[in-house]
């Protein structure tokens, strides 16, 4: 037996998004803007719009259900919930999910926050926990609803989604490598004060910070590993909108090598990671892992033993470049069919329906409110009573 520690990483991952969407051609028409700006300029086609009875908890629980339903739940001793659209200032959203999934009480449950980056932090912490206790498992939940003011430049980049990841030793999908390239800096490019439902953003500055930190993180990762860009087979980026990843990747290749990359090369590296983000919109903490699911679900060639590079960016800002190796036989453990069905069965909204759904918020008066059943997955927010959120399992929903 070798004395090396076992590989640790993502054993399985699954995503969920809202049951309704707005086509950005519809939004462009309402805003009197050429729809090519959204489809081509931002690289976005559709935005997922959550119903009143769908929030970051129900999205995360729905994403996690396929991972835990056939598992001995006693092995999960850590649940980390990464979000920047928390439902409570005190209680971790992870505890609602813990209850909905009927997990063991022998468990640590904590919420993580640092904009879109906190999902990566949660994954890294979960890997450290499992490395120390290789017979135990951790559940990492990344879940967000991206909201900007109606009519603002950020509006077409809205969206929502959750990705759940089971982190284990000897993972069946992706073994994470230990090295990272990091960058932290106190900047105000995007933020959301407690009293606001919508983010405040300095859009062009945020894009500038994203691009410059991608390069800074790569340089630190390259110095730590001695690897060149050629050592990375595919790349997954945080996806505020898919054109952002294309621009940042081209910027990285150009600055590292000193010459412009071809569009074909950029596509070969990242195109398959963009499909889901293009039709859900930004899902903040979840978006980079939704990119991984998209890459694995859509790539025909066998990715086993290939190295994937990840650039995770969270406004404010913290960023990290890291990598992982795809495991032999990974294709047997994907939820590609469920992901495809989820997206195929969504309901399209017209502009007025979107506006009505955007404007309706959970009441804050402390009264008793029940919510109509929207187009949700296996869990829903049934109502709120004296400020307590009431969640329930949807009868006869597909698992
Ligand atoms: P904008 O005003 O729409 O920008 O805002 P624009 O006018 O520059 O247009 C965007 C692109 O569309 C441009 O392409 C135009 O040329 C093109 P580029 O020059 O960049 O290559 N365009 C067209 N293309 C085809 N046909 C046309 C046409 N017209 C124009 N007719 C902005 C864009 C990103 C600023 C805005 O959407 C925004 O504020 N978004 C929110 C912030 C954001 O997503 N920032 C990204 C980096 S920060 C990040 O990722 C963190 C985040 O996820 C939060 C977190 O960490 O928690 C946001």
Coordinates of C-alpha atoms and ligand atoms in Angstrom, one line a residue:
X1 CA 0.0 0.0 0.0
X2 CA 1.4 3.4 -0.9
X3 CA 1.9 6.0 1.9
X4 CA 0.4 8.7 -0.2
X5 CA -2.8 10.4 1.0
X6 CA -5.9 9.3 -1.0
X7 CA -7.1 11.7 -3.7
X8 CA -10.0 13.9 -2.6
X9 CA -12.6 15.8 -4.6
X10 CA -16.0 15.8 -6.3
X11 CA -17.6 12.3 -6.2
X12 CA -20.8 13.5 -7.8
X13 CA -22.5 16.8 -8.7
X14 CA -26.0 17.8 -9.8
X15 CA -27.6 21.1 -10.5
X16 CA -31.1 22.6 -10.3
X17 CA -32.5 25.8 -11.6
X18 CA -35.9 27.6 -11.6
X19 CA -38.9 26.1 -13.5
X20 CA -39.5 29.3 -15.4
X21 CA -37.4 31.4 -17.8
X22 CA -37.5 34.6 -19.8
X23 CA -36.0 34.6 -23.2
X24 CA -33.7 37.6 -23.6
X25 CA -35.2 38.4 -27.0
X26 CA -38.4 39.2 -25.0
X27 CA -36.5 41.4 -22.5
X28 CA -34.7 43.1 -25.4
X29 CA -38.0 43.9 -27.0
X30 CA -39.3 45.4 -23.8
X31 CA -36.2 47.5 -23.3
X32 CA -36.1 48.5 -27.0
X33 CA -32.6 47.0 -27.4
X34 CA -31.2 44.9 -30.3
X35 CA -31.4 41.4 -28.9
X36 CA -28.0 40.5 -30.5
X37 CA -26.5 42.6 -27.7
X38 CA -27.7 40.0 -25.2
X39 CA -27.3 36.9 -27.3
X40 CA -23.9 37.8 -28.8
X41 CA -22.5 40.8 -26.8
X42 CA -23.2 39.1 -23.4
X43 CA -23.5 35.5 -24.6
X44 CA -26.8 35.0 -22.8
X45 CA -30.1 33.6 -24.3
X46 CA -32.3 33.0 -21.3
X47 CA -32.6 33.9 -17.7
X48 CA -34.0 31.6 -15.0
X49 CA -36.7 33.3 -13.0
X50 CA -37.7 31.7 -9.6
X51 CA -41.3 31.5 -8.4
X52 CA -42.3 32.9 -5.0
X53 CA -42.1 29.4 -3.5
X54 CA -38.6 28.8 -4.8
X55 CA -35.5 30.1 -3.1
X56 CA -31.9 29.2 -2.5
X57 CA -32.9 26.5 0.0
X58 CA -35.4 24.7 -2.3
X59 CA -32.9 25.0 -5.2
X60 CA -30.1 23.6 -3.1
X61 CA -32.2 20.8 -1.6
X62 CA -33.5 19.8 -5.1
X63 CA -29.9 19.8 -6.5
X64 CA -28.7 17.6 -3.6
X65 CA -31.5 15.1 -3.5
X66 CA -30.1 12.8 -6.3
X67 CA -26.8 12.7 -4.5
X68 CA -28.1 11.6 -1.1
X69 CA -31.2 9.5 -1.8
X70 CA -29.3 6.3 -2.2
X71 CA -26.5 7.1 0.2
X72 CA -25.9 6.1 3.8
X73 CA -26.6 9.6 5.2
X74 CA -24.6 8.9 8.4
X75 CA -21.4 9.3 6.4
X76 CA -22.1 13.0 5.7
X77 CA -20.6 14.9 8.7
X78 CA -20.3 18.3 7.1
X79 CA -22.7 20.4 5.1
X80 CA -21.3 23.7 3.8
X81 CA -23.8 26.1 2.1
X82 CA -22.3 28.8 0.0
X83 CA -24.5 31.7 -1.0
X84 CA -24.8 35.5 -1.3
X85 CA -28.6 35.3 -1.3
X86 CA -29.1 34.0 2.2
X87 CA -32.6 33.7 3.6
X88 CA -31.6 34.5 7.2
X89 CA -29.0 36.7 8.8
X90 CA -28.3 34.1 11.5
X91 CA -29.4 30.6 10.7
X92 CA -27.5 28.7 8.0
X93 CA -29.6 27.9 4.9
X94 CA -27.8 24.6 5.1
X95 CA -29.9 23.7 8.2
X96 CA -33.2 23.9 6.2
X97 CA -31.6 21.6 3.6
X98 CA -30.3 19.3 6.3
X99 CA -33.9 19.0 7.5
X100 CA -35.5 18.5 4.1
X101 CA -33.0 15.8 3.2
X102 CA -33.3 14.1 6.6
X103 CA -29.5 14.1 7.2
X104 CA -27.9 12.8 10.3
X105 CA -27.8 15.0 13.4
X106 CA -24.1 14.0 13.8
X107 CA -23.1 16.8 11.4
X108 CA -21.6 20.3 11.2
X109 CA -23.7 22.7 9.1
X110 CA -22.3 26.2 8.2
X111 CA -23.0 28.9 5.7
X112 CA -20.2 30.6 3.7
X113 CA -20.1 34.0 2.2
X114 CA -17.7 35.9 -0.2
X115 CA -19.8 36.7 -3.3
X116 CA -19.5 34.2 -6.0
X117 CA -16.2 32.9 -4.6
X118 CA -17.6 31.2 -1.5
X119 CA -18.6 28.0 -3.3
X120 CA -14.9 27.4 -4.1
X121 CA -13.9 28.2 -0.5
X122 CA -16.5 25.7 0.7
X123 CA -15.2 23.0 -1.7
X124 CA -11.7 23.6 -0.6
X125 CA -12.6 23.4 3.1
X126 CA -14.7 20.3 2.5
X127 CA -11.6 18.7 0.8
X128 CA -9.5 19.5 3.8
X129 CA -12.0 17.9 6.1
X130 CA -12.2 14.7 4.0
X131 CA -8.4 14.6 3.6
X132 CA -8.2 14.4 7.4
X133 CA -11.1 11.9 7.7
X134 CA -11.1 9.9 4.5
X135 CA -14.0 7.6 5.5
X136 CA -16.3 10.6 5.9
X137 CA -18.1 12.7 3.3
X138 CA -19.1 16.3 3.0
X139 CA -21.9 17.9 1.1
X140 CA -21.2 21.3 -0.5
X141 CA -24.2 23.3 -1.6
X142 CA -23.8 26.4 -3.8
X143 CA -27.1 28.3 -4.5
X144 CA -28.0 31.8 -5.5
X145 CA -30.6 34.1 -7.1
X146 CA -29.0 37.0 -9.0
X147 CA -31.1 40.2 -9.0
X148 CA -30.3 43.6 -10.4
X149 CA -32.7 46.6 -10.7
X150 CA -35.2 46.4 -13.5
X151 CA -33.9 48.2 -16.6
X152 CA -30.3 48.3 -15.3
X153 CA -27.4 47.0 -17.4
X154 CA -27.1 44.0 -15.1
X155 CA -30.7 43.0 -15.6
X156 CA -30.0 40.7 -18.6
X157 CA -27.4 38.8 -16.6
X158 CA -29.8 37.8 -13.9
X159 CA -30.6 34.1 -13.2
X160 CA -30.5 31.5 -10.6
X161 CA -29.4 28.0 -9.8
X162 CA -27.8 25.6 -7.4
X163 CA -25.1 23.0 -7.6
X164 CA -24.7 20.3 -5.0
X165 CA -21.4 18.4 -4.7
X166 CA -20.6 15.3 -2.7
X167 CA -16.9 15.5 -1.6
X168 CA -15.2 12.2 -0.8
X169 CA -11.9 10.4 -0.8
X170 CA -11.3 8.5 -4.0
X171 CA -13.8 10.6 -5.9
X172 CA -15.5 9.2 -9.0
X173 CA -15.6 12.5 -11.0
X174 CA -12.8 14.9 -10.2
X175 CA -9.7 14.8 -7.9
X176 CA -8.7 18.2 -6.8
X177 CA -5.0 19.2 -6.9
X178 CA -3.6 21.0 -3.9
X179 CA -2.0 24.0 -5.5
X180 CA -3.8 27.3 -6.0
X181 CA -3.2 30.8 -7.3
X182 CA -5.0 33.3 -5.1
X183 CA -5.8 37.0 -5.1
X184 CA -7.6 39.1 -2.5
X185 CA -8.2 42.9 -2.6
X186 CA -10.6 45.3 -0.9
X187 CA -12.6 46.8 -3.9
X188 CA -16.2 48.0 -4.4
X189 CA -17.1 46.5 -7.8
X190 CA -20.3 44.7 -6.8
X191 CA -22.1 44.5 -3.4
X192 CA -25.5 44.2 -1.8
X193 CA -26.2 46.0 1.5
X194 CA -28.5 44.1 3.9
X195 CA -31.4 46.4 3.2
X196 CA -31.4 45.8 -0.6
X197 CA -32.9 43.0 -2.6
X198 CA -30.9 43.9 -5.7
X199 CA -27.1 44.1 -6.1
X200 CA -25.3 47.4 -6.7
X201 CA -22.6 47.1 -9.3
X202 CA -20.0 49.1 -11.1
X203 CA -20.3 46.9 -14.1
X204 CA -17.3 47.9 -16.2
X205 CA -15.0 48.0 -13.2
X206 CA -16.2 44.5 -12.1
X207 CA -15.3 43.1 -15.5
X208 CA -11.9 44.8 -15.3
X209 CA -11.3 43.2 -11.9
X210 CA -12.4 39.8 -13.2
X211 CA -10.0 40.0 -16.1
X212 CA -7.0 41.3 -14.1
X213 CA -7.4 38.8 -11.2
X214 CA -7.7 35.9 -13.7
X215 CA -4.2 36.8 -14.9
X216 CA -2.8 37.4 -11.4
X217 CA -4.2 34.1 -10.1
X218 CA -2.9 32.2 -13.1
X219 CA 0.6 33.6 -12.6
X220 CA 0.6 32.5 -8.9
X221 CA -0.8 29.0 -9.9
X222 CA 1.9 28.7 -12.6
X223 CA 4.6 29.7 -10.2
X224 CA 3.4 27.2 -7.6
X225 CA 3.1 24.3 -10.0
X226 CA 5.6 25.0 -12.7
X227 CA 2.8 24.2 -15.2
X228 CA 2.3 26.0 -18.5
X229 CA -1.1 26.7 -20.1
X230 CA -0.6 23.6 -22.2
X231 CA -0.8 21.5 -19.1
X232 CA -4.5 22.4 -18.8
X233 CA -6.9 20.5 -21.1
X234 CA -10.1 22.4 -20.4
X235 CA -11.1 25.5 -18.4
X236 CA -14.1 26.4 -16.3
X237 CA -14.7 30.0 -15.4
X238 CA -17.1 31.8 -13.0
X239 CA -19.9 32.7 -15.4
X240 CA -21.6 36.1 -14.7
X241 CA -22.4 35.9 -18.4
X242 CA -20.7 33.6 -20.8
X243 CA -19.0 36.3 -22.9
X244 CA -17.1 37.3 -19.7
X245 CA -15.4 33.8 -19.7
X246 CA -14.5 34.0 -23.4
X247 CA -13.0 37.5 -23.0
X248 CA -11.1 36.6 -19.8
X249 CA -9.7 33.4 -21.4
X250 CA -8.6 35.2 -24.6
X251 CA -7.0 37.8 -22.3
X252 CA -5.2 35.1 -20.3
X253 CA -3.8 33.3 -23.4
X254 CA -2.7 36.6 -25.0
X255 CA -0.9 37.9 -22.0
X256 CA 0.8 34.7 -21.0
X257 CA 2.0 33.9 -24.6
X258 CA 2.3 37.4 -26.1
X259 CA 0.1 36.7 -29.1
X260 CA -3.7 36.6 -29.8
X261 CA -5.3 33.2 -29.5
X262 CA -7.6 31.9 -32.3
X263 CA -11.3 31.7 -31.6
X264 CA -11.1 28.0 -32.3
X265 CA -8.6 27.6 -29.4
X266 CA -10.7 29.6 -27.0
X267 CA -13.8 27.5 -28.0
X268 CA -11.9 24.2 -27.6
X269 CA -10.9 25.2 -24.1
X270 CA -14.2 26.5 -22.7
X271 CA -17.2 26.2 -25.1
X272 CA -18.7 23.1 -23.5
X273 CA -18.6 24.7 -20.1
X274 CA -20.9 27.5 -21.2
X275 CA -24.1 25.7 -22.4
X276 CA -26.0 25.7 -19.1
X277 CA -24.9 29.2 -18.0
X278 CA -26.1 30.6 -21.3
X279 CA -29.7 29.4 -20.6
X280 CA -29.9 30.0 -16.8
X281 CA -28.1 33.3 -16.3
X282 CA -25.8 34.0 -13.4
X283 CA -26.1 31.7 -10.4
X284 CA -23.3 33.4 -8.5
X285 CA -21.7 30.7 -6.3
X286 CA -23.0 27.9 -8.4
X287 CA -22.1 29.1 -11.8
X288 CA -18.5 27.8 -12.0
X289 CA -19.7 24.3 -11.0
X290 CA -22.6 24.5 -13.3
X291 CA -19.9 25.2 -15.9
X292 CA -18.2 21.9 -14.8
X293 CA -21.4 20.0 -15.1
X294 CA -22.0 21.5 -18.6
X295 CA -18.4 20.6 -19.7
X296 CA -18.7 17.0 -18.5
X297 CA -22.3 16.5 -19.8
X298 CA -21.5 18.0 -23.3
X299 CA -18.0 16.7 -24.1
X300 CA -18.1 13.7 -26.4
X301 CA -14.3 12.9 -26.1
X302 CA -13.3 10.9 -23.0
X303 CA -12.0 13.4 -20.5
X304 CA -10.5 10.8 -18.1
X305 CA -7.1 11.8 -16.8
X306 CA -7.5 15.3 -18.3
X307 CA -6.7 18.3 -16.2
X308 CA -9.4 21.0 -15.8
X309 CA -8.4 24.5 -14.7
X310 CA -10.9 26.6 -12.8
X311 CA -11.0 30.4 -12.4
X312 CA -13.3 31.4 -9.5
X313 CA -14.0 35.1 -9.0
X314 CA -16.1 36.7 -6.2
X315 CA -16.6 40.4 -6.3
X316 CA -15.2 42.5 -3.5
X317 CA -12.9 40.6 -4.3
X318 CA -11.3 37.1 -3.8
X319 CA -10.3 34.9 -6.7
X320 CA -8.6 31.6 -7.2
X321 CA -7.1 29.5 -10.0
X322 CA -7.1 25.8 -9.2
X323 CA -7.2 22.5 -11.0
X324 CA -8.4 18.9 -10.8
X325 CA -8.0 15.6 -12.7
X326 CA -11.0 13.9 -14.2
X327 CA -11.3 10.3 -13.0
X328 CA -11.6 7.1 -15.0
X329 CA -15.2 6.1 -15.6
X330 CA -16.6 9.5 -14.5
X331 CA -19.3 9.3 -17.3
X332 CA -21.2 6.6 -15.3
X333 CA -21.7 9.0 -12.4
X334 CA -23.1 12.1 -14.2
X335 CA -26.7 13.4 -14.0
X336 CA -26.6 14.6 -17.7
X337 CA -30.1 13.2 -18.5
X338 CA -31.8 14.9 -15.5
X339 CA -30.0 18.2 -16.3
X340 CA -31.3 18.0 -19.9
X341 CA -34.8 17.2 -18.8
X342 CA -34.9 20.0 -16.2
X343 CA -34.0 22.6 -18.8
X344 CA -36.3 21.1 -21.5
X345 CA -39.4 21.2 -19.2
X346 CA -39.2 24.9 -18.1
X347 CA -42.1 27.3 -18.7
X348 CA -41.4 30.4 -20.8
X349 CA -42.6 33.7 -19.3
X350 CA -43.8 36.8 -21.2
X351 CA -42.5 40.1 -20.0
X352 CA -45.5 41.0 -17.8
X353 CA -45.2 37.6 -16.0
X354 CA -41.5 38.1 -15.5
X355 CA -42.1 41.6 -14.1
X356 CA -44.8 40.4 -11.7
X357 CA -42.6 37.5 -10.5
X358 CA -39.6 39.8 -10.0
X359 CA -41.6 42.3 -8.0
X360 CA -43.3 39.7 -5.6
X361 CA -41.2 39.2 -2.5
X362 CA -41.7 37.1 0.7
X363 CA -43.8 39.3 3.1
X364 CA -41.9 40.8 6.0
X365 CA -44.9 41.7 8.3
X366 CA -44.6 38.7 10.6
X367 CA -48.1 37.5 9.5
X368 CA -49.2 34.1 8.2
X369 CA -48.8 33.7 4.5
X370 CA -49.2 30.7 2.2
X371 CA -47.7 30.7 -1.3
X372 CA -49.3 29.2 -4.4
X373 CA -47.5 26.3 -5.9
X374 CA -45.2 27.4 -8.7
X375 CA -43.2 25.3 -11.1
X376 CA -40.7 24.0 -8.6
X377 CA -38.7 20.8 -8.2
X378 CA -39.1 18.3 -5.3
X379 CA -39.2 21.0 -2.6
X380 CA -41.0 24.3 -2.1
X381 CA -41.3 27.2 0.2
X382 CA -44.9 26.7 1.3
X383 CA -45.2 30.0 3.2
X384 CA -44.0 32.1 6.1
X385 CA -45.5 32.2 9.5
X386 CA -44.4 34.7 12.2
X387 CA -41.1 35.2 10.3
X388 CA -40.5 31.4 10.1
X389 CA -40.0 30.0 6.6
X390 CA -42.1 26.8 6.1
X391 CA -40.6 24.3 3.6
X392 CA -42.3 21.2 2.2
X393 CA -41.7 18.2 0.0
X394 CA -43.8 18.4 -3.2
X395 CA -46.0 15.4 -3.5
X396 CA -45.6 13.3 -6.7
X397 CA -42.7 15.4 -7.8
X398 CA -40.0 13.6 -9.8
X399 CA -37.1 12.7 -7.6
Ligands
LIG1 P1 -23.6 47.0 -20.9 O1 -23.9 48.4 -20.6 O2 -24.6 46.1 -21.5 O3 -22.2 46.9 -21.7 O4 -23.1 46.3 -19.5 P2 -21.8 47.2 -23.2 O5 -22.7 48.3 -23.8 O6 -20.4 47.4 -23.2 O7 -22.3 45.9 -24.0 C1 -21.8 44.6 -23.7 C2 -21.3 43.9 -24.9 O8 -22.3 43.8 -25.9 C3 -20.1 44.7 -25.6 O9 -19.2 43.8 -26.1 C4 -20.8 45.4 -26.8 O10 -19.9 45.7 -27.8 C5 -21.8 44.3 -27.2 P3 -17.6 43.9 -25.7 O11 -17.2 45.3 -26.2 O12 -17.5 43.8 -24.2 O13 -17.0 42.8 -26.4 N1 -22.9 44.8 -28.0 C6 -23.4 44.1 -29.0 N2 -23.1 42.9 -29.6 C7 -23.8 42.5 -30.6 N3 -24.9 43.2 -31.2 C8 -25.2 44.4 -30.7 C9 -24.5 44.9 -29.5 N4 -24.6 46.0 -28.8 C10 -23.6 46.0 -27.8 N5 -26.2 45.1 -31.2 C11 -22.1 44.8 -18.0 C12 -22.4 45.1 -19.5 C13 -21.4 43.5 -17.9 C14 -21.3 45.9 -17.4 C15 -23.5 44.7 -17.3 O14 -24.2 43.6 -17.8 C16 -23.4 44.5 -15.8 O15 -23.2 45.4 -15.0 N6 -23.5 43.2 -15.3 C17 -23.4 42.9 -13.9 C18 -22.0 42.8 -13.4 C19 -21.2 41.7 -14.0 O16 -21.7 40.7 -14.5 N7 -19.8 41.8 -13.9 C20 -19.0 40.7 -14.4 C21 -17.6 40.6 -13.7 S1 -17.9 40.6 -11.9 C22 -18.4 39.0 -11.5 O17 -18.4 38.2 -12.3 C23 -19.0 38.8 -10.1 C24 -20.5 38.7 -10.0 O18 -20.9 37.4 -10.5 C25 -21.0 38.9 -8.6 C26 -20.3 38.1 -7.5 O19 -19.1 37.9 -7.4 O20 -21.0 37.8 -6.6 C27 -21.2 39.7 -10.9

